[in-house]
Structure formats: C-alpha cells, structure tokens
mmCIF file with all atom_site columns, C-alpha atoms in Angstrom:
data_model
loop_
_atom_site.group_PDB
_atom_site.id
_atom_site.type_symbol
_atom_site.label_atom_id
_atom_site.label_alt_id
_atom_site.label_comp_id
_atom_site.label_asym_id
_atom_site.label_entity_id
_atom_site.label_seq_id
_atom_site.pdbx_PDB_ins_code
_atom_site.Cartn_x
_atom_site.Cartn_y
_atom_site.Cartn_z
_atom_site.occupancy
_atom_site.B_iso_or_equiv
_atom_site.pdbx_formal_charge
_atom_site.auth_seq_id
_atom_site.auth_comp_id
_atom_site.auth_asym_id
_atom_site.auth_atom_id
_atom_site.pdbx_PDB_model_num
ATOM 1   C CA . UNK A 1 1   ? 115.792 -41.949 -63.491 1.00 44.00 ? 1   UNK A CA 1
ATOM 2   C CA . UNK A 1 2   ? 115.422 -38.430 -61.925 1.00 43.00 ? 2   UNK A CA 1
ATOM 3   C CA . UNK A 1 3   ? 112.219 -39.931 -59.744 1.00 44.00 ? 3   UNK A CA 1
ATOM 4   C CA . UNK A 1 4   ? 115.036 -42.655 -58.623 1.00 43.00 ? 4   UNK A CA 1
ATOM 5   C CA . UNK A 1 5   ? 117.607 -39.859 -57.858 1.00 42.00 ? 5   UNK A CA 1
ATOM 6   C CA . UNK A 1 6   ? 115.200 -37.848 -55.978 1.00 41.00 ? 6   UNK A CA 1
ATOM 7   C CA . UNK A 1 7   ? 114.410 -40.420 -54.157 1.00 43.00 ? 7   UNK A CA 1
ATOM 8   C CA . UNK A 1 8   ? 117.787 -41.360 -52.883 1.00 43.00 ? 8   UNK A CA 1
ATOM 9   C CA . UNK A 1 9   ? 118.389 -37.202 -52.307 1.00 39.00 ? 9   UNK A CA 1
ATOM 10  C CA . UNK A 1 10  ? 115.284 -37.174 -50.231 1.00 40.00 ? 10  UNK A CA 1
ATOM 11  C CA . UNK A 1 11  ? 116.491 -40.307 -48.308 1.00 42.00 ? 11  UNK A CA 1
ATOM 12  C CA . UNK A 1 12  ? 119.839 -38.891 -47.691 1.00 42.00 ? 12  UNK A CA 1
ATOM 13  C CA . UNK A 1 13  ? 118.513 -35.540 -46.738 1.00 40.00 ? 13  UNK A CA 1
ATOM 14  C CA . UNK A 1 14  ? 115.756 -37.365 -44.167 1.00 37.00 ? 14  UNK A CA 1
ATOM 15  C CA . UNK A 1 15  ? 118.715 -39.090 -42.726 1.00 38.00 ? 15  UNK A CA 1
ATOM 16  C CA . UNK A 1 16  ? 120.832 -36.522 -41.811 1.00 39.00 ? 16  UNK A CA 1
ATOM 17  C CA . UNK A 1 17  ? 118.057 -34.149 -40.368 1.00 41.00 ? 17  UNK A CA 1
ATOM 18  C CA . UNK A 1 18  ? 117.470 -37.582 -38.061 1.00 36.00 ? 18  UNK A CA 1
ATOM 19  C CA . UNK A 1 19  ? 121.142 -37.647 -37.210 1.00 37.00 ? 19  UNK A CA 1
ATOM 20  C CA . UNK A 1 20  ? 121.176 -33.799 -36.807 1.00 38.00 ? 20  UNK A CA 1
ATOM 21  C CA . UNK A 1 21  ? 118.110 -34.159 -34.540 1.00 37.00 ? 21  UNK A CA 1
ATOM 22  C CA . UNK A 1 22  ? 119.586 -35.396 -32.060 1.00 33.00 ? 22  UNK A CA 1
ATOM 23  C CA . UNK A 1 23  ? 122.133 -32.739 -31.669 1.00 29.00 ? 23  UNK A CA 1
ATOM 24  C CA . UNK A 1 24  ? 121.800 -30.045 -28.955 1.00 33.00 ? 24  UNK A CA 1
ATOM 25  C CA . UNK A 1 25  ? 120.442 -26.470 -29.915 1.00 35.00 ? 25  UNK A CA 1
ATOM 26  C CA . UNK A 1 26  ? 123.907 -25.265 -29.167 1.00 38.00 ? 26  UNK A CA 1
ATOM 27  C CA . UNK A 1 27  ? 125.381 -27.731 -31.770 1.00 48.00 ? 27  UNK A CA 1
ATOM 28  C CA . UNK A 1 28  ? 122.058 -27.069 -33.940 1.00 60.00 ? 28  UNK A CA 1
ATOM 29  C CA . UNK A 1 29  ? 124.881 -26.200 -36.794 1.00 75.00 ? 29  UNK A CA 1
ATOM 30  C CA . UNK A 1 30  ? 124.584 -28.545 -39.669 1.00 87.00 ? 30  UNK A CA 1
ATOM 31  C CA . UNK A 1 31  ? 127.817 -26.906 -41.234 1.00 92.00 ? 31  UNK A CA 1
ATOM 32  C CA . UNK A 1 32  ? 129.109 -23.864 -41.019 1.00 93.00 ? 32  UNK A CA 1
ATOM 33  C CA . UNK A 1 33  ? 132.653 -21.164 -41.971 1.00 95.00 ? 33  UNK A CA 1
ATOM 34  C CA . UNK A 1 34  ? 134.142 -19.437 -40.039 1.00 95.00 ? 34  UNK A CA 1
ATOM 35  C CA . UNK A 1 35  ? 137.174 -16.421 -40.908 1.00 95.00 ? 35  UNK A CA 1
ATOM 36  C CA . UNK A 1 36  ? 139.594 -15.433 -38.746 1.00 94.00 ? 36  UNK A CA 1
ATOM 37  C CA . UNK A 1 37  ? 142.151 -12.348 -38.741 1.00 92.00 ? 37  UNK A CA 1
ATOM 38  C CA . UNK A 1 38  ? 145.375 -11.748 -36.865 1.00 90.00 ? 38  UNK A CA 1
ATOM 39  C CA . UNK A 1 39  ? 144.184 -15.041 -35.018 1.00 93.00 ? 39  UNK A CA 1
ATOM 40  C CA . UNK A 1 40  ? 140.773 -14.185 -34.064 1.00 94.00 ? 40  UNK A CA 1
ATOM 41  C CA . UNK A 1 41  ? 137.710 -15.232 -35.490 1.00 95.00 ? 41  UNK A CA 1
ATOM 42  C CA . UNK A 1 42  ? 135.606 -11.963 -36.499 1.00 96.00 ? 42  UNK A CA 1
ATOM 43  C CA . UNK A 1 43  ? 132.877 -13.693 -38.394 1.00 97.00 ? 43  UNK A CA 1
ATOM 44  C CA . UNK A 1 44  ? 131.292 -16.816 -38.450 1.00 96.00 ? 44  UNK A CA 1
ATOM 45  C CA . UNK A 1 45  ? 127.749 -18.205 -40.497 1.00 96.00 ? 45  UNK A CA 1
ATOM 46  C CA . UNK A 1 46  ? 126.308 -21.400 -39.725 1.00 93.00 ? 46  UNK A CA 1
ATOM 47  C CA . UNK A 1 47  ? 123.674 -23.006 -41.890 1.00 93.00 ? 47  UNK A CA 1
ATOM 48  C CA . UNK A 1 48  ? 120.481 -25.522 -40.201 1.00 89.00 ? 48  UNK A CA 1
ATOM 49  C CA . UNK A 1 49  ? 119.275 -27.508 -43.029 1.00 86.00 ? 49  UNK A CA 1
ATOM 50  C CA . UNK A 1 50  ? 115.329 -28.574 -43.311 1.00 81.00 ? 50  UNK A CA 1
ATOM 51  C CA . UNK A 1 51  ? 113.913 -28.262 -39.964 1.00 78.00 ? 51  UNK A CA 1
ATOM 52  C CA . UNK A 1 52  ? 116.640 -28.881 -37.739 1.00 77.00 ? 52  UNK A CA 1
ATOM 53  C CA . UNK A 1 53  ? 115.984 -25.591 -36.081 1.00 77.00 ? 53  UNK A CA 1
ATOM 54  C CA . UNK A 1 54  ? 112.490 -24.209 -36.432 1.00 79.00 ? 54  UNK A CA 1
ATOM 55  C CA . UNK A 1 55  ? 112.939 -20.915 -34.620 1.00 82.00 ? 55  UNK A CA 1
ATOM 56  C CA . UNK A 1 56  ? 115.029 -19.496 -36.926 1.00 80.00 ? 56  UNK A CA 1
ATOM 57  C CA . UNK A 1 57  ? 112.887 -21.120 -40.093 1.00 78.00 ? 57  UNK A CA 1
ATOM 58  C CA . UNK A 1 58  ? 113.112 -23.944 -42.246 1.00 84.00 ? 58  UNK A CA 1
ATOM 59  C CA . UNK A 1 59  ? 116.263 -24.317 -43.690 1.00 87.00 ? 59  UNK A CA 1
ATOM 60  C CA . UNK A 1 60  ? 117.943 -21.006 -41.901 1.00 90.00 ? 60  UNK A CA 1
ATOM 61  C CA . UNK A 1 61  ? 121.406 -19.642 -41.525 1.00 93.00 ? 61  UNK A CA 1
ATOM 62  C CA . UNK A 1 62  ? 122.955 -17.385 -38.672 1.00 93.00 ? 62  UNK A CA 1
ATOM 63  C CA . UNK A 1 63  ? 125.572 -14.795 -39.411 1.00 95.00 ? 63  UNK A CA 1
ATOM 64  C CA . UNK A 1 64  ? 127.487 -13.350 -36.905 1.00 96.00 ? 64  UNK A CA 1
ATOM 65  C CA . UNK A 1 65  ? 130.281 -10.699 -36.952 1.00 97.00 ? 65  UNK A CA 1
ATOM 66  C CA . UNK A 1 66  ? 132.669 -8.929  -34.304 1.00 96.00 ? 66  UNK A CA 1
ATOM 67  C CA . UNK A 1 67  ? 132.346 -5.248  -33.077 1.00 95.00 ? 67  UNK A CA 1
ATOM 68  C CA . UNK A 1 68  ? 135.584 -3.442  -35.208 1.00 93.00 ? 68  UNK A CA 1
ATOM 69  C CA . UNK A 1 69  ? 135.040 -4.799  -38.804 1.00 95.00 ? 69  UNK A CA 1
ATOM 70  C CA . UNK A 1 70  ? 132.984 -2.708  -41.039 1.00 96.00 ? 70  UNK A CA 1
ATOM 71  C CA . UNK A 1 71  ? 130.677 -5.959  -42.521 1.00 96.00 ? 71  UNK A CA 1
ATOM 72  C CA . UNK A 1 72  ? 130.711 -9.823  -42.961 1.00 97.00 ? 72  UNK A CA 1
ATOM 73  C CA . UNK A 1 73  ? 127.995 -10.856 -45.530 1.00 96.00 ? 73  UNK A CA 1
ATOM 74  C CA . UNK A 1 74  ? 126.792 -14.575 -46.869 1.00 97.00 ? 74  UNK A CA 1
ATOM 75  C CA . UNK A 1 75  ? 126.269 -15.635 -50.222 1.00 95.00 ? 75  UNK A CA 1
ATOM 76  C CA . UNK A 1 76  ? 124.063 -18.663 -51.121 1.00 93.00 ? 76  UNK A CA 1
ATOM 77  C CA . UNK A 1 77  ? 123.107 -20.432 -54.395 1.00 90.00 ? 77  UNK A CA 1
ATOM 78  C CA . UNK A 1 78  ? 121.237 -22.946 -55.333 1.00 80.00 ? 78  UNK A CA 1
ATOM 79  C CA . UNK A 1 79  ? 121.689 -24.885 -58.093 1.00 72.00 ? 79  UNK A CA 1
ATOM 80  C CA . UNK A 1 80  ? 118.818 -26.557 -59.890 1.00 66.00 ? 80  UNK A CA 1
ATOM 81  C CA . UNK A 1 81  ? 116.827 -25.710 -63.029 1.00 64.00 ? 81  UNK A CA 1
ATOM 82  C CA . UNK A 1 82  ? 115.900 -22.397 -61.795 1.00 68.00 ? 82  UNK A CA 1
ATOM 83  C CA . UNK A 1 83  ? 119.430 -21.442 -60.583 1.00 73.00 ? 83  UNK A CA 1
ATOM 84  C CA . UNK A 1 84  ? 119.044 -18.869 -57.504 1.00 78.00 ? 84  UNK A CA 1
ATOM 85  C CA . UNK A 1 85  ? 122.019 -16.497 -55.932 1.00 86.00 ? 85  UNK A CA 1
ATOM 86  C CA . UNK A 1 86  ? 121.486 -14.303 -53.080 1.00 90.00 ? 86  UNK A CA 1
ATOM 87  C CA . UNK A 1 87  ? 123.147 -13.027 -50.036 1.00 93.00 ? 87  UNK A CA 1
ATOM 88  C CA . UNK A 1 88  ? 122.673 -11.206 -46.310 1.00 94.00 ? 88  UNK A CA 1
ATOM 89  C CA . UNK A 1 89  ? 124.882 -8.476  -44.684 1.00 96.00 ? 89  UNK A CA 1
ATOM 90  C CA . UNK A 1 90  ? 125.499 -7.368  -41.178 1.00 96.00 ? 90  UNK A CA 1
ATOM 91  C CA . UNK A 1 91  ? 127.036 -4.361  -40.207 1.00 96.00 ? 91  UNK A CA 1
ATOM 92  C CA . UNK A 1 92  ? 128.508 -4.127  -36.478 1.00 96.00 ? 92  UNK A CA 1
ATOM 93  C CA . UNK A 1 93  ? 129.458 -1.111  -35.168 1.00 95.00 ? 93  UNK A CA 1
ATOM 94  C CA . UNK A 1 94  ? 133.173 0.024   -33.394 1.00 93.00 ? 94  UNK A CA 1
ATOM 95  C CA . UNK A 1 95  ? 131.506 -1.295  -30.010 1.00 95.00 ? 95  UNK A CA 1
ATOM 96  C CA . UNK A 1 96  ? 128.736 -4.415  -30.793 1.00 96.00 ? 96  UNK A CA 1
ATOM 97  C CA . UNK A 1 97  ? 128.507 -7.077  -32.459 1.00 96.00 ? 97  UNK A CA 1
ATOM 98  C CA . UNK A 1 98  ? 125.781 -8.080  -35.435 1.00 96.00 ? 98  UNK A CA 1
ATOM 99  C CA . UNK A 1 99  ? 123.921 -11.156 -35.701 1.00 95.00 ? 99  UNK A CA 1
ATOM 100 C CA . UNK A 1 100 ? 121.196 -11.924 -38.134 1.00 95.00 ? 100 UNK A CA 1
ATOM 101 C CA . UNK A 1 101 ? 119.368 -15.364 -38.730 1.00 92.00 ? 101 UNK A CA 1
ATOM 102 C CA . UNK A 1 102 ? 117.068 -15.503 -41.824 1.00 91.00 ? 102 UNK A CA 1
ATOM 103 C CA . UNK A 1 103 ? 115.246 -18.564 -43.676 1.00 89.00 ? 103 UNK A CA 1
ATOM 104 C CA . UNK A 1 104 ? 116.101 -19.200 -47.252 1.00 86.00 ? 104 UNK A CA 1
ATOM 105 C CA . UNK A 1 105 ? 113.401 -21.853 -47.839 1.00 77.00 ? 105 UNK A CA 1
ATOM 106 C CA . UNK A 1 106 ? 111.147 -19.460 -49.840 1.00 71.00 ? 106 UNK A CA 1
ATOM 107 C CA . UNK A 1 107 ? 113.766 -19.350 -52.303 1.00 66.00 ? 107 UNK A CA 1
ATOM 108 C CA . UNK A 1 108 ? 114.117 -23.033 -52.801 1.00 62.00 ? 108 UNK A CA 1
ATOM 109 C CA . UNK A 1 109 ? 112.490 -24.627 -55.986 1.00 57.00 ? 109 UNK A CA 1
ATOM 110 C CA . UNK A 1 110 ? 112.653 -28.230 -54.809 1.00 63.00 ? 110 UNK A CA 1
ATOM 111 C CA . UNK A 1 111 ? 113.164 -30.332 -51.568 1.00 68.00 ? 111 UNK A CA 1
ATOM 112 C CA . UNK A 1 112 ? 116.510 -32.270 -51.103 1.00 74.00 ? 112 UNK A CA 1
ATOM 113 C CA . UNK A 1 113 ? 118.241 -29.648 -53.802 1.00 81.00 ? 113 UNK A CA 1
ATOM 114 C CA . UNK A 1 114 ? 122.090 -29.045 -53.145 1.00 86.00 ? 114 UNK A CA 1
ATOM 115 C CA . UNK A 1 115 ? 122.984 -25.106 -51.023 1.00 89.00 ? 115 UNK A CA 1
ATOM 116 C CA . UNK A 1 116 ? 126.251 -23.834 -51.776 1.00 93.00 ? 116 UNK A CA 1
ATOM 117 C CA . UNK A 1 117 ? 127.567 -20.750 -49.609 1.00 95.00 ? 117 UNK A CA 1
ATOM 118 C CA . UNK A 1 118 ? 130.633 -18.932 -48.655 1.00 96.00 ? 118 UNK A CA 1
ATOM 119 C CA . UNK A 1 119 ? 131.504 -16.469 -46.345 1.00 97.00 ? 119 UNK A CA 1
ATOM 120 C CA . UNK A 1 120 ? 132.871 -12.143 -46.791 1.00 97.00 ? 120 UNK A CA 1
ATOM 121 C CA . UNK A 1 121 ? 134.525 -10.162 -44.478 1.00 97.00 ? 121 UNK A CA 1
ATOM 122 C CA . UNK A 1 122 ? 135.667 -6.658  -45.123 1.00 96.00 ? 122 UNK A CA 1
ATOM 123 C CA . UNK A 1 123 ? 137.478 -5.203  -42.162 1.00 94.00 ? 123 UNK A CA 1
ATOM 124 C CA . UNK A 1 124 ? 137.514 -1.646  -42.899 1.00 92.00 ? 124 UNK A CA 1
ATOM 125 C CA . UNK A 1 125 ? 135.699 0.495   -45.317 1.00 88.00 ? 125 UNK A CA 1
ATOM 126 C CA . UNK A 1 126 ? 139.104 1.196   -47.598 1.00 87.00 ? 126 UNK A CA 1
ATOM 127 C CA . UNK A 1 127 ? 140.402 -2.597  -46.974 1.00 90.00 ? 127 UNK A CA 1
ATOM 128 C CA . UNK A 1 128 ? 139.275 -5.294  -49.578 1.00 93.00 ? 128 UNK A CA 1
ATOM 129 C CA . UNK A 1 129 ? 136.889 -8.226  -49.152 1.00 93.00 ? 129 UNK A CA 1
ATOM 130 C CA . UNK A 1 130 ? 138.127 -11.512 -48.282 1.00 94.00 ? 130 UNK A CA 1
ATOM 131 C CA . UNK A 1 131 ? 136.105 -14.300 -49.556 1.00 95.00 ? 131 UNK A CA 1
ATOM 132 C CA . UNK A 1 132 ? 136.021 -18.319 -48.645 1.00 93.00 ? 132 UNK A CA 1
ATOM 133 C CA . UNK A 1 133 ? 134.047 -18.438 -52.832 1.00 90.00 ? 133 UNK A CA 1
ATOM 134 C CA . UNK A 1 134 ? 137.097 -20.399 -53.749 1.00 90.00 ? 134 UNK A CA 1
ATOM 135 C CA . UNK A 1 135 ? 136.185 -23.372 -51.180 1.00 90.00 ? 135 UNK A CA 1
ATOM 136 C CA . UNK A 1 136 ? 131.836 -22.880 -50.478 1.00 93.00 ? 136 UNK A CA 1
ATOM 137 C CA . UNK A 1 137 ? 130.240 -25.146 -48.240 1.00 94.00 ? 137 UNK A CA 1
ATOM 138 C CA . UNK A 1 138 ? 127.690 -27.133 -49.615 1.00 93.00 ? 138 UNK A CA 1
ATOM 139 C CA . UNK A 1 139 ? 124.514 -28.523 -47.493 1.00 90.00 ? 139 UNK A CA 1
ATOM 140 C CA . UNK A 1 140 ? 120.879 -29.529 -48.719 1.00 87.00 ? 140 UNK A CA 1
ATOM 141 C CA . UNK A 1 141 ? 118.162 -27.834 -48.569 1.00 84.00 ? 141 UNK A CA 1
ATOM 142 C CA . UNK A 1 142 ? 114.412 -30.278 -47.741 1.00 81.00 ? 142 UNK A CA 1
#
C-alpha cells in the first residue's frame, strides 16, 4: 500500500516539475504568498519545487521584503515520519530591500513528501507579526 502511494506521489510530483518546466525563469514560481499593507505588497516568498530551478538548489524558496519594514521571515514544515519545522529571516533596512534564496532539500527525509509554508511580516520593531499560518501553502518536495 505505501509502495502504491509513493508511487502515485512520485508520479504526480514528476508531472508537475514537467509542466513547471516549461515555464519561464521569470515564472520559475511553483507557488508562492504574498502580504500586502496599506495596498502595497512589502513581502513576498515563492517556493521552486524539485529541480525546477537549479540555481537556487533543489527544491528552493526566495524571500523577498521591501526597504521600511523591520523583517518578513518563512516558515516551512514537513510532514512525514520525521516531522521537520524551520524558517529564514530577512532584514531590510529604511533604504533597501532584502532578498534571500536558500535550498531546503537537505532537510527533506523522502522524495515526493508534502511542504507546508506560510509567510511573517513585522513592520516595525514595536508592531506585531502578521502571519498567513492560518491558510499555508502546501507544495511537494522530490
């Protein structure tokens, strides 16, 4: 049964990096959040699943915030038998922005396993955080 499920997972996964393929480098986003404030969107993360773009790493996300906002951050889990959380911050200044692309693929267990992530923004030091945990974004991870 799980060798049958796998399967299918690893079918489903092989499609959609074939689909995603064919997609330019500027569309290279297999999902991705984005947050706005006051009708501007100060941070963004976008998530390439499997190889679909190499030069950041296998299975890599980009995070991007706005010069102004004191940090956006990404939190990722995985959920299989070893269950993995983690996250990434950046940190703009008043005057630049802050982008940071990373791999996650050396913490994945499995191929074709499920991601989850959501996106943080914190505008100012003394303001709160504003999460997207209550809707993630899931993607796969192969």
């Amino acid at each position: 049964m799980r060798r049958t499920i796998r399967r299918s997972l690893t079918m489903i996964a092989v499609t959609v990096g074939l689909v995603a393929g064919t997609l330019t480098p500027a569309n290279a986003a297999t999902s991705s959040i984005s947050m706005a404030m006051s009708g501007k969107t100060v941070a963004i993360v976008w998530y390439n699943a499997g190889t679909h773009n190499m030069s950041k790493g296998r299975n890599s996300f980009t995070l991007r915030a706005v010069a102004g906002i004191y940090n956006a951050r990404v939190f990722w889990e995985f959920w299989s038998t070893n269950d993995i959380e983690d996250y990434e911050n950046v940190w703009p200044s008043s005057t630049s922005a802050a982008e940071k692309s990373f791999s996650v693929w050396n913490k994945a267990q499995s191929p074709a396993m499920p991601i989850y992530y959501y996106l943080c923004v914190r505008p100012k030091v003394t303001d709160t955080e504003t999460c997207t945990r209550s809707n993630p974004k899931q993607d796969w991870v192969w």
